[in-house]
Amino acid sequence: MPTVVQLPAGKALTVRAAADAFLDSLRNPNTVRSYGVGDGKTAERIGEARPLGSVANDEIGEALELLWGTAAVNTWNARRAAVLGWCAEYGYDGPAVPAWTKRLAVPDSETPARSKMAVDRLIARREVHLREKTLWRTLYETAGRSEEVLEVNIEDLDLAARRCPVKAKGARSKARRRGQAREDFVLETVYWDAGTARLLPRLLRGRTCGPVFVTHRRPGPGKIVSARDVCPDTGLARLSYCQARALLDEHTAVRGPGTGWDLHEYRHSALTHLGEQGASLLMLMAKSRHKKPENVRRYFKPSPEAISELTSLLAPGDSRR
């Protein structure tokens, strides 16, 4: 919660002083950094030296529209929230965000779902390295987040049962302490099948512990890496998300760098294909480990062919034969 900040006394509170006082009242440094952009640019737009009480509500709205009226929906909502919090801090002594600058509904994710044939053909290509084949197949069969899968170590794997625990996004903490280790969080389980089961033993040959997915080189002398992120058998460092994304883009880009697939597409594709095969919403939630049905619905993007096949059930009589 914001703390009470002593405001300048003896003179009218300026727009800049009010913004600085509000930002100083925030405890979370990430919130300060994010809100600082919205409040700072808005203060510049309406005049930093002006008395706060002289600013009209519509001026706040016009500043928001001019600065972020054409920005992405998430950017607009974030900047609006920053200014809304700042204005609410002063109640009747300052302006308010006008009602016509509404918070916008976040659109559905634009991440595409690739066809099962496209996924299989990419992984089967001869020029793709075994490490990438294994990573992509694991992402697809587990429907896991790429950050979770890349963090897995060999000692975490249950190869016989085809599963392993992962530290999920927003994992709950078991204890309140600084510098928490992975084991201090509630872990969740991901499952894979035959494709990953065939590739993993080949990838792990000769290694008994350390990261499952490693780079082809050792970390530089000036880079500090934790013991968990280095393979003790080879000295190779864990493959990072940025490196894995660049490798996927290298094999899938058709219109230059940055135009290829994204690692998250494997998660979208897996959940879409399971849904097309008749998996229920509850089973999709169990597989994806989403807590809210509306979140997993955004991942289900059936193909035109699947919708066409479904529509054929409505045909009269036996016309589908």
CSV table of C-alpha atoms in Angstrom, one decimal:
chain,number,residue,atom,x,y,z
A,1,MET,CA,0.0,0.0,0.0
A,2,PRO,CA,1.2,3.6,-0.6
A,3,THR,CA,2.7,5.4,2.4
A,4,VAL,CA,1.7,8.8,3.5
A,5,VAL,CA,4.1,11.4,2.0
A,6,GLN,CA,4.6,14.9,3.4
A,7,LEU,CA,3.5,17.4,0.6
A,8,PRO,CA,5.1,20.8,0.1
A,9,ALA,CA,3.5,23.4,2.4
A,10,GLY,CA,3.2,27.1,2.1
A,11,LYS,CA,2.6,27.2,-1.7
A,12,ALA,CA,0.3,25.7,-4.3
A,13,LEU,CA,1.1,22.1,-5.1
A,14,THR,CA,2.5,21.9,-8.7
A,15,VAL,CA,1.8,19.1,-11.1
A,16,ARG,CA,5.4,17.9,-11.0
A,17,ALA,CA,5.6,18.0,-7.2
A,18,ALA,CA,2.3,16.0,-7.0
A,19,ALA,CA,3.5,13.4,-9.4
A,20,ASP,CA,6.9,13.0,-7.6
A,21,ALA,CA,5.1,12.8,-4.2
A,22,PHE,CA,2.8,10.0,-5.5
A,23,LEU,CA,5.7,8.0,-7.0
A,24,ASP,CA,7.7,8.4,-3.7
A,25,SER,CA,4.7,6.8,-1.9
A,26,LEU,CA,5.0,3.6,-3.9
A,27,ARG,CA,7.0,0.8,-2.3
A,28,ASN,CA,7.5,-1.6,-5.2
A,29,PRO,CA,10.4,-0.4,-7.5
A,30,ASN,CA,8.8,-2.1,-10.5
A,31,THR,CA,5.6,-0.2,-10.0
A,32,VAL,CA,7.6,3.1,-9.6
A,33,ARG,CA,9.4,2.4,-12.9
A,34,SER,CA,6.1,1.6,-14.7
A,35,TYR,CA,4.0,4.4,-13.2
A,36,GLY,CA,6.9,6.9,-13.6
A,37,VAL,CA,6.5,6.7,-17.4
A,38,GLY,CA,2.8,7.4,-17.4
A,39,ASP,CA,2.8,10.1,-14.7
A,40,GLY,CA,6.0,11.8,-15.9
A,41,LYS,CA,4.9,12.2,-19.5
A,42,THR,CA,1.4,13.3,-18.5
A,43,ALA,CA,2.8,15.9,-16.2
A,44,GLU,CA,5.1,17.2,-19.0
A,45,ARG,CA,2.1,17.4,-21.4
A,46,ILE,CA,-0.2,19.4,-19.1
A,47,GLY,CA,2.6,21.6,-17.7
A,48,GLU,CA,4.8,20.6,-14.8
A,49,ALA,CA,4.9,24.0,-13.1
A,50,ARG,CA,1.1,24.5,-13.1
A,51,PRO,CA,-0.8,24.3,-9.8
A,52,LEU,CA,-2.4,20.9,-9.5
A,53,GLY,CA,-5.8,22.5,-8.7
A,54,SER,CA,-5.9,24.4,-11.9
A,55,VAL,CA,-5.9,21.2,-14.1
A,56,ALA,CA,-9.3,20.2,-15.5
A,57,ASN,CA,-10.4,16.6,-15.8
A,58,ASP,CA,-10.6,16.8,-19.6
A,59,GLU,CA,-7.0,18.0,-19.8
A,60,ILE,CA,-6.0,14.8,-18.2
A,61,GLY,CA,-8.0,12.8,-20.7
A,62,GLU,CA,-6.7,14.8,-23.7
A,63,ALA,CA,-3.1,14.2,-22.5
A,64,LEU,CA,-3.7,10.5,-22.3
A,65,GLU,CA,-5.3,10.4,-25.8
A,66,LEU,CA,-2.5,12.5,-27.4
A,67,LEU,CA,0.3,10.4,-25.7
A,68,TRP,CA,-1.2,6.9,-26.0
A,69,GLY,CA,-4.4,7.1,-27.9
A,70,THR,CA,-2.9,4.9,-30.7
A,71,ALA,CA,-0.8,2.6,-28.5
A,72,ALA,CA,-1.5,-1.0,-27.9
A,73,VAL,CA,-4.4,-1.9,-25.6
A,74,ASN,CA,-2.1,-3.1,-22.8
A,75,THR,CA,0.0,0.1,-23.0
A,76,TRP,CA,-3.0,2.3,-22.9
A,77,ASN,CA,-4.4,0.4,-19.8
A,78,ALA,CA,-1.1,0.6,-18.0
A,79,ARG,CA,-0.6,4.3,-18.6
A,80,ARG,CA,-4.2,5.1,-17.7
A,81,ALA,CA,-3.8,3.1,-14.5
A,82,ALA,CA,-0.7,5.1,-13.5
A,83,VAL,CA,-2.5,8.4,-14.0
A,84,LEU,CA,-5.6,7.1,-12.3
A,85,GLY,CA,-3.7,6.2,-9.2
A,86,TRP,CA,-1.9,9.6,-9.2
A,87,CYS,CA,-5.2,11.5,-9.5
A,88,ALA,CA,-7.0,9.4,-6.9
A,89,GLU,CA,-4.2,10.2,-4.4
A,90,TYR,CA,-5.4,13.8,-4.2
A,91,GLY,CA,-9.2,13.4,-4.3
A,92,TYR,CA,-11.0,16.7,-4.4
A,93,ASP,CA,-7.8,18.7,-4.4
A,94,GLY,CA,-6.8,17.7,-7.9
A,95,PRO,CA,-8.2,16.6,-11.3
A,96,ALA,CA,-9.6,13.1,-12.1
A,97,VAL,CA,-9.4,10.9,-15.1
A,98,PRO,CA,-12.6,11.6,-17.0
A,99,ALA,CA,-15.1,8.8,-17.6
A,100,TRP,CA,-14.7,8.9,-21.4
A,101,THR,CA,-11.1,7.6,-21.2
A,102,LYS,CA,-12.2,4.1,-20.5
A,103,ARG,CA,-10.1,1.1,-19.7
A,104,LEU,CA,-10.1,-1.1,-22.9
A,105,ALA,CA,-10.8,-4.8,-23.0
A,106,VAL,CA,-7.7,-6.8,-23.7
A,107,PRO,CA,-7.9,-8.5,-27.1
A,108,ASP,CA,-7.4,-12.3,-27.5
A,109,SER,CA,-3.8,-13.4,-28.0
A,110,GLU,CA,-2.6,-13.2,-31.6
A,111,THR,CA,-0.2,-16.1,-31.1
A,112,PRO,CA,-1.1,-18.6,-33.9
A,113,ALA,CA,-1.6,-22.3,-33.5
A,114,ARG,CA,0.4,-24.3,-36.0
A,115,SER,CA,-0.9,-27.5,-37.5
A,116,LYS,CA,0.3,-30.8,-36.2
A,117,MET,CA,1.8,-31.6,-39.6
A,118,ALA,CA,3.8,-28.4,-39.5
A,119,VAL,CA,5.1,-29.2,-36.0
A,120,ASP,CA,6.1,-32.7,-37.0
A,121,ARG,CA,7.7,-31.7,-40.2
A,122,LEU,CA,9.8,-28.9,-38.6
A,123,ILE,CA,11.1,-31.3,-35.9
A,124,ALA,CA,11.9,-34.0,-38.5
A,125,ARG,CA,14.1,-31.7,-40.6
A,126,ARG,CA,17.7,-33.1,-40.9
A,127,GLU,CA,19.5,-29.8,-40.4
A,128,VAL,CA,17.8,-29.2,-37.0
A,129,HIS,CA,20.1,-30.1,-34.1
A,130,LEU,CA,19.1,-32.8,-31.6
A,131,ARG,CA,18.8,-30.2,-28.8
A,132,GLU,CA,16.3,-28.1,-30.7
A,133,LYS,CA,14.3,-31.2,-31.8
A,134,THR,CA,14.1,-32.3,-28.2
A,135,LEU,CA,13.2,-28.8,-26.8
A,136,TRP,CA,10.4,-28.3,-29.4
A,137,ARG,CA,9.0,-31.7,-29.0
A,138,THR,CA,9.0,-31.3,-25.2
A,139,LEU,CA,7.3,-27.9,-25.4
A,140,TYR,CA,4.6,-29.3,-27.7
A,141,GLU,CA,3.9,-32.5,-25.8
A,142,THR,CA,3.9,-30.9,-22.3
A,143,ALA,CA,2.1,-27.8,-23.5
A,144,GLY,CA,4.4,-26.1,-21.0
A,145,ARG,CA,5.7,-22.6,-20.9
A,146,SER,CA,9.2,-22.3,-22.5
A,147,GLU,CA,10.7,-20.7,-19.4
A,148,GLU,CA,9.5,-23.6,-17.3
A,149,VAL,CA,10.9,-26.3,-19.6
A,150,LEU,CA,14.3,-24.5,-20.0
A,151,GLU,CA,14.7,-24.4,-16.2
A,152,VAL,CA,14.4,-28.2,-15.9
A,153,ASN,CA,17.5,-30.2,-14.7
A,154,ILE,CA,18.3,-33.8,-15.5
A,155,GLU,CA,17.8,-34.8,-11.8
A,156,ASP,CA,14.2,-33.5,-12.0
A,157,LEU,CA,13.2,-35.9,-14.8
A,158,ASP,CA,11.2,-39.0,-14.2
A,159,LEU,CA,12.0,-40.7,-17.5
A,160,ALA,CA,10.0,-43.9,-16.7
A,161,ALA,CA,6.8,-42.0,-15.8
A,162,ARG,CA,7.4,-39.4,-18.5
A,163,ARG,CA,7.0,-36.4,-16.2
A,164,CYS,CA,8.8,-33.8,-14.2
A,165,PRO,CA,8.1,-31.0,-11.8
A,166,VAL,CA,8.5,-27.4,-12.9
A,167,LYS,CA,8.4,-24.0,-11.2
A,168,ALA,CA,5.3,-22.5,-12.9
A,169,LYS,CA,4.6,-18.9,-13.7
A,170,GLY,CA,3.4,-17.1,-10.5
A,171,ALA,CA,4.4,-20.1,-8.3
A,172,ARG,CA,3.3,-19.8,-4.7
A,173,SER,CA,6.0,-19.6,-2.1
A,174,LYS,CA,6.3,-22.2,0.7
A,175,ALA,CA,8.2,-19.8,3.0
A,176,ARG,CA,9.0,-16.1,3.3
A,177,ARG,CA,12.7,-15.7,2.9
A,178,ARG,CA,15.1,-13.7,0.7
A,179,GLY,CA,17.0,-15.4,-2.1
A,180,GLN,CA,14.5,-18.3,-2.3
A,181,ALA,CA,15.6,-21.4,-4.1
A,182,ARG,CA,13.5,-23.3,-6.6
A,183,GLU,CA,12.5,-25.9,-4.0
A,184,ASP,CA,11.0,-23.1,-1.8
A,185,PHE,CA,8.1,-22.8,-4.3
A,186,VAL,CA,5.1,-25.0,-4.9
A,187,LEU,CA,6.1,-27.0,-8.1
A,188,GLU,CA,3.7,-28.3,-10.7
A,189,THR,CA,4.0,-31.4,-13.0
A,190,VAL,CA,4.2,-31.5,-16.8
A,191,TYR,CA,3.8,-34.7,-18.8
A,192,TRP,CA,5.2,-35.8,-22.2
A,193,ASP,CA,4.8,-38.8,-24.5
A,194,ALA,CA,6.6,-41.0,-26.9
A,195,GLY,CA,8.2,-38.3,-29.1
A,196,THR,CA,10.0,-36.7,-26.2
A,197,ALA,CA,10.7,-40.0,-24.6
A,198,ARG,CA,12.6,-41.1,-27.7
A,199,LEU,CA,14.7,-37.9,-27.9
A,200,LEU,CA,15.6,-37.3,-24.3
A,201,PRO,CA,17.9,-40.3,-23.7
A,202,ARG,CA,19.9,-39.3,-26.9
A,203,LEU,CA,20.2,-35.7,-25.7
A,204,LEU,CA,21.3,-36.7,-22.2
A,205,ARG,CA,23.8,-39.4,-23.2
A,206,GLY,CA,26.9,-39.1,-20.9
A,207,ARG,CA,25.3,-36.6,-18.6
A,208,THR,CA,23.8,-37.4,-15.2
A,209,CYS,CA,22.8,-34.0,-13.7
A,210,GLY,CA,22.6,-30.3,-14.5
A,211,PRO,CA,20.5,-28.5,-17.1
A,212,VAL,CA,18.7,-30.6,-19.7
A,213,PHE,CA,19.2,-28.0,-22.4
A,214,VAL,CA,22.7,-26.4,-22.5
A,215,THR,CA,24.5,-24.1,-24.9
A,216,HIS,CA,27.4,-25.3,-27.1
A,217,ARG,CA,30.0,-23.2,-25.1
A,218,ARG,CA,31.1,-22.6,-21.5
A,219,PRO,CA,30.2,-19.3,-19.8
A,220,GLY,CA,32.7,-16.5,-20.2
A,221,PRO,CA,35.1,-15.6,-17.4
A,222,GLY,CA,33.2,-12.5,-16.5
A,223,LYS,CA,29.8,-14.1,-16.3
A,224,ILE,CA,28.4,-15.2,-12.9
A,225,VAL,CA,26.3,-18.4,-13.3
A,226,SER,CA,24.8,-20.4,-10.4
A,227,ALA,CA,25.8,-24.0,-9.9
A,228,ARG,CA,22.3,-25.1,-10.9
A,229,ASP,CA,22.7,-23.5,-14.3
A,230,VAL,CA,26.0,-25.2,-15.3
A,231,CYS,CA,26.4,-28.9,-16.3
A,232,PRO,CA,29.0,-30.4,-13.9
A,233,ASP,CA,30.0,-33.0,-16.5
A,234,THR,CA,30.7,-30.7,-19.4
A,235,GLY,CA,30.9,-27.2,-17.9
A,236,LEU,CA,28.3,-25.9,-20.4
A,237,ALA,CA,25.7,-23.3,-19.3
A,238,ARG,CA,22.0,-23.5,-19.4
A,239,LEU,CA,20.3,-22.5,-22.7
A,240,SER,CA,18.6,-19.2,-22.2
A,241,TYR,CA,15.2,-18.2,-23.5
A,242,CYS,CA,16.6,-15.6,-25.8
A,243,GLN,CA,19.0,-18.2,-27.4
A,244,ALA,CA,16.2,-20.7,-27.8
A,245,ARG,CA,13.9,-18.2,-29.4
A,246,ALA,CA,16.7,-17.1,-31.8
A,247,LEU,CA,17.3,-20.7,-32.8
A,248,LEU,CA,13.7,-21.3,-33.5
A,249,ASP,CA,13.5,-18.1,-35.6
A,250,GLU,CA,16.5,-19.2,-37.5
A,251,HIS,CA,14.8,-22.3,-38.7
A,252,THR,CA,11.4,-20.9,-39.3
A,253,ALA,CA,11.8,-17.3,-40.6
A,254,VAL,CA,10.8,-16.8,-44.2
A,255,ARG,CA,10.8,-13.0,-44.4
A,256,GLY,CA,14.0,-12.2,-42.6
A,257,PRO,CA,15.1,-12.4,-38.9
A,258,GLY,CA,12.3,-12.0,-36.4
A,259,THR,CA,9.5,-13.3,-38.7
A,260,GLY,CA,9.7,-17.0,-37.6
A,261,TRP,CA,7.8,-19.0,-35.1
A,262,ASP,CA,7.7,-18.1,-31.4
A,263,LEU,CA,8.3,-20.7,-28.6
A,264,HIS,CA,4.9,-20.0,-27.1
A,265,GLU,CA,3.2,-21.2,-30.3
A,266,TYR,CA,4.0,-24.8,-29.2
A,267,ARG,CA,1.8,-24.3,-26.1
A,268,HIS,CA,-1.0,-22.8,-28.2
A,269,SER,CA,-0.8,-25.5,-30.8
A,270,ALA,CA,-0.8,-28.4,-28.3
A,271,LEU,CA,-3.9,-27.1,-26.5
A,272,THR,CA,-5.7,-26.4,-29.8
A,273,HIS,CA,-5.0,-29.9,-31.1
A,274,LEU,CA,-6.2,-31.5,-27.8
A,275,GLY,CA,-9.4,-29.4,-28.0
A,276,GLU,CA,-10.0,-30.5,-31.6
A,277,GLN,CA,-9.6,-34.1,-30.5
A,278,GLY,CA,-12.4,-33.6,-28.0
A,279,ALA,CA,-10.6,-32.9,-24.7
A,280,SER,CA,-12.9,-31.1,-22.3
A,281,LEU,CA,-12.3,-27.7,-20.9
A,282,LEU,CA,-11.4,-29.2,-17.5
A,283,MET,CA,-8.9,-31.5,-19.0
A,284,LEU,CA,-7.4,-28.6,-21.0
A,285,MET,CA,-7.1,-26.6,-17.8
A,286,ALA,CA,-5.4,-29.6,-16.1
A,287,LYS,CA,-2.9,-30.0,-19.0
A,288,SER,CA,-2.1,-26.3,-19.2
A,289,ARG,CA,-2.4,-25.7,-15.5
A,290,HIS,CA,-4.5,-22.6,-16.0
A,291,LYS,CA,-6.6,-21.6,-13.0
A,292,LYS,CA,-9.3,-19.7,-14.9
A,293,PRO,CA,-11.4,-21.1,-17.8
A,294,GLU,CA,-11.3,-17.8,-19.7
A,295,ASN,CA,-7.5,-18.0,-19.8
A,296,VAL,CA,-7.3,-21.5,-21.5
A,297,ARG,CA,-10.1,-20.5,-23.9
A,298,ARG,CA,-7.7,-17.9,-25.5
A,299,TYR,CA,-5.3,-20.8,-26.3
A,300,PHE,CA,-7.9,-22.9,-28.1
A,301,LYS,CA,-7.9,-21.8,-31.8
A,302,PRO,CA,-9.5,-24.5,-33.9
A,303,SER,CA,-8.5,-24.7,-37.6
A,304,PRO,CA,-11.0,-23.9,-40.4
A,305,GLU,CA,-10.9,-27.6,-41.3
A,306,ALA,CA,-11.9,-28.6,-37.7
A,307,ILE,CA,-14.8,-26.1,-37.7
A,308,SER,CA,-15.8,-27.3,-41.2
A,309,GLU,CA,-15.8,-30.9,-39.9
A,310,LEU,CA,-17.9,-29.9,-36.9
A,311,THR,CA,-20.3,-28.0,-39.1
A,312,SER,CA,-20.9,-31.2,-41.1
A,313,LEU,CA,-22.7,-32.7,-38.1
A,314,LEU,CA,-25.5,-30.3,-38.8
A,315,ALA,CA,-26.1,-31.6,-42.4
A,316,PRO,CA,-29.5,-33.0,-43.1
A,317,GLY,CA,-30.0,-36.7,-43.1
A,318,ASP,CA,-27.0,-38.8,-44.3
A,319,SER,CA,-25.6,-36.2,-46.7
A,320,ARG,CA,-22.2,-36.5,-45.1
A,321,ARG,CA,-21.8,-40.0,-46.5
